[in-house]
């Protein structure tokens, strides 16, 4: 996946300016930055939910999206939530959908929740269910918008464990997060977005030496993460 000079305007104001990055199969790329800096807008551009211009773009159209809240339909059990798009959009038969549901529930370790409704699942289970739903459509890239921000601390690792296992399948994962643990534990690359610009992109271990290249205000913010 390669993006070069992505720009996005919302009304008369630019939201993103000259964003460039590259991610290899199996990599996890995490973006951090203050609220309103453009992180979530970047995900929405990549998903085709916001208009943007780009000088060069090489990315799959097979994308999954996992939000802050799982957004599982409360009136459907987990199997039905996952199978809905398979049947309605991809026109899979009941048997075909069931095979795929079995596969993705195994990947996220939720076989025991197949017939559970969202309100009977923990927050971590709901987010893993949302990941399973995204996986069911066979994406090459999964976008996560603060996937653990609504979870209790003890449930966060459930989600990160699944994300690390997905690295083995060569899926590219792009994460917007405020969780410092995500940077050191799961990220191959960390990007810092400020005022709509990608100010820094490097391995987590390289962040501290590179802070001197940033403004004092930016350094103070990033010191919370290193």
PDB file of C-alpha atoms in Angstrom, residues 4-87:
ATOM      1  CA  UNK A   4       1.842   9.876  -2.009  1.00  0.00           C
ATOM      2  CA  UNK A   5       0.739  13.483  -1.444  1.00  0.00           C
ATOM      3  CA  UNK A   6      -2.835  12.893  -0.305  1.00  0.00           C
ATOM      4  CA  UNK A   7      -4.801  16.112   0.238  1.00  0.00           C
ATOM      5  CA  UNK A   8      -8.271  16.590   1.639  1.00  0.00           C
ATOM      6  CA  UNK A   9     -10.352  19.766   1.863  1.00  0.00           C
ATOM      7  CA  UNK A  10     -13.443  20.042   4.043  1.00  0.00           C
ATOM      8  CA  UNK A  11     -15.280  23.079   2.759  1.00  0.00           C
ATOM      9  CA  UNK A  12     -12.716  25.825   2.174  1.00  0.00           C
ATOM     10  CA  UNK A  13     -10.267  24.460   4.752  1.00  0.00           C
ATOM     11  CA  UNK A  14      -7.655  21.781   4.241  1.00  0.00           C
ATOM     12  CA  UNK A  15      -7.951  18.828   6.588  1.00  0.00           C
ATOM     13  CA  UNK A  16      -4.931  16.911   5.265  1.00  0.00           C
ATOM     14  CA  UNK A  17      -1.948  18.180   3.308  1.00  0.00           C
ATOM     15  CA  UNK A  18       0.629  16.128   1.386  1.00  0.00           C
ATOM     16  CA  UNK A  19       0.226  12.927   3.405  1.00  0.00           C
ATOM     17  CA  UNK A  20       2.595  10.207   2.151  1.00  0.00           C
ATOM     18  CA  UNK A  21       3.306   6.759   3.572  1.00  0.00           C
ATOM     19  CA  UNK A  22       3.842   3.156   2.576  1.00  0.00           C
ATOM     20  CA  UNK A  23       2.853  -0.063   4.341  1.00  0.00           C
ATOM     21  CA  UNK A  24       3.921  -3.598   3.489  1.00  0.00           C
ATOM     22  CA  UNK A  25       1.733  -6.734   3.800  1.00  0.00           C
ATOM     23  CA  UNK A  26       1.458  -7.775   7.441  1.00  0.00           C
ATOM     24  CA  UNK A  27       2.480  -4.385   8.825  1.00  0.00           C
ATOM     25  CA  UNK A  28       0.622  -2.418  11.481  1.00  0.00           C
ATOM     26  CA  UNK A  29       0.887   1.348  11.028  1.00  0.00           C
ATOM     27  CA  UNK A  30      -0.385   3.480  13.931  1.00  0.00           C
ATOM     28  CA  UNK A  31      -1.207   7.186  13.744  1.00  0.00           C
ATOM     29  CA  UNK A  32      -1.247   9.463  16.789  1.00  0.00           C
ATOM     30  CA  UNK A  33      -2.028  13.136  17.209  1.00  0.00           C
ATOM     31  CA  UNK A  34      -4.285  15.566  19.015  1.00  0.00           C
ATOM     32  CA  UNK A  35      -8.038  15.488  18.544  1.00  0.00           C
ATOM     33  CA  UNK A  36      -8.894  17.313  15.334  1.00  0.00           C
ATOM     34  CA  UNK A  37      -5.448  16.832  13.804  1.00  0.00           C
ATOM     35  CA  UNK A  38      -6.778  14.823  10.858  1.00  0.00           C
ATOM     36  CA  UNK A  39      -6.158  11.216  11.923  1.00  0.00           C
ATOM     37  CA  UNK A  40      -9.722   9.982  11.539  1.00  0.00           C
ATOM     38  CA  UNK A  41     -10.149  12.039   8.378  1.00  0.00           C
ATOM     39  CA  UNK A  42      -7.224  10.111   6.895  1.00  0.00           C
ATOM     40  CA  UNK A  43      -8.972   6.813   7.607  1.00  0.00           C
ATOM     41  CA  UNK A  44     -12.178   8.123   6.068  1.00  0.00           C
ATOM     42  CA  UNK A  45     -10.276   9.175   2.943  1.00  0.00           C
ATOM     43  CA  UNK A  46      -8.655   5.757   2.642  1.00  0.00           C
ATOM     44  CA  UNK A  47     -12.087   4.156   2.985  1.00  0.00           C
ATOM     45  CA  UNK A  48     -13.553   6.436   0.318  1.00  0.00           C
ATOM     46  CA  UNK A  49     -15.852   8.208   2.780  1.00  0.00           C
ATOM     47  CA  UNK A  50     -14.329  11.675   2.205  1.00  0.00           C
ATOM     48  CA  UNK A  51     -13.299  13.291  -1.105  1.00  0.00           C
ATOM     49  CA  UNK A  52      -9.552  13.680  -1.575  1.00  0.00           C
ATOM     50  CA  UNK A  53      -6.874  14.157  -4.196  1.00  0.00           C
ATOM     51  CA  UNK A  54      -3.656  12.183  -4.435  1.00  0.00           C
ATOM     52  CA  UNK A  55      -0.566  12.305  -6.626  1.00  0.00           C
ATOM     53  CA  UNK A  56       0.037   8.557  -6.480  1.00  0.00           C
ATOM     54  CA  UNK A  57      -1.998   5.813  -4.874  1.00  0.00           C
ATOM     55  CA  UNK A  58      -1.532   2.063  -4.767  1.00  0.00           C
ATOM     56  CA  UNK A  59      -4.036   0.412  -2.478  1.00  0.00           C
ATOM     57  CA  UNK A  60      -6.571  -2.362  -2.501  1.00  0.00           C
ATOM     58  CA  UNK A  61     -10.259  -1.565  -2.745  1.00  0.00           C
ATOM     59  CA  UNK A  62     -10.898  -4.461  -0.342  1.00  0.00           C
ATOM     60  CA  UNK A  63     -10.990  -2.558   2.949  1.00  0.00           C
ATOM     61  CA  UNK A  64     -12.459  -3.313   6.352  1.00  0.00           C
ATOM     62  CA  UNK A  65     -13.277  -0.630   8.936  1.00  0.00           C
ATOM     63  CA  UNK A  66     -13.476  -1.068  12.720  1.00  0.00           C
ATOM     64  CA  UNK A  67     -14.773   1.915  14.699  1.00  0.00           C
ATOM     65  CA  UNK A  68     -14.478   3.100  18.325  1.00  0.00           C
ATOM     66  CA  UNK A  69     -17.750   1.357  19.064  1.00  0.00           C
ATOM     67  CA  UNK A  70     -18.294  -2.089  17.597  1.00  0.00           C
ATOM     68  CA  UNK A  71     -21.485  -0.901  15.840  1.00  0.00           C
ATOM     69  CA  UNK A  72     -22.913  -4.405  15.950  1.00  0.00           C
ATOM     70  CA  UNK A  73     -26.653  -4.448  15.314  1.00  0.00           C
ATOM     71  CA  UNK A  74     -28.278  -4.958  18.747  1.00  0.00           C
ATOM     72  CA  UNK A  75     -31.232  -6.957  17.377  1.00  0.00           C
ATOM     73  CA  UNK A  76     -28.966  -9.532  15.671  1.00  0.00           C
ATOM     74  CA  UNK A  77     -26.761 -12.144  17.297  1.00  0.00           C
ATOM     75  CA  UNK A  78     -23.077 -12.277  16.406  1.00  0.00           C
ATOM     76  CA  UNK A  79     -23.488 -14.884  13.669  1.00  0.00           C
ATOM     77  CA  UNK A  80     -26.246 -12.807  12.072  1.00  0.00           C
ATOM     78  CA  UNK A  81     -24.196  -9.600  12.361  1.00  0.00           C
ATOM     79  CA  UNK A  82     -21.283 -11.192  10.528  1.00  0.00           C
ATOM     80  CA  UNK A  83     -23.411 -12.992   7.963  1.00  0.00           C
ATOM     81  CA  UNK A  84     -25.574 -10.014   7.013  1.00  0.00           C
ATOM     82  CA  UNK A  85     -23.217  -8.437   4.451  1.00  0.00           C
ATOM     83  CA  UNK A  86     -22.171 -11.854   3.171  1.00  0.00           C
ATOM     84  CA  UNK A  87     -25.766 -12.646   2.246  1.00  0.00           C
TER      85      UNK A  87
END
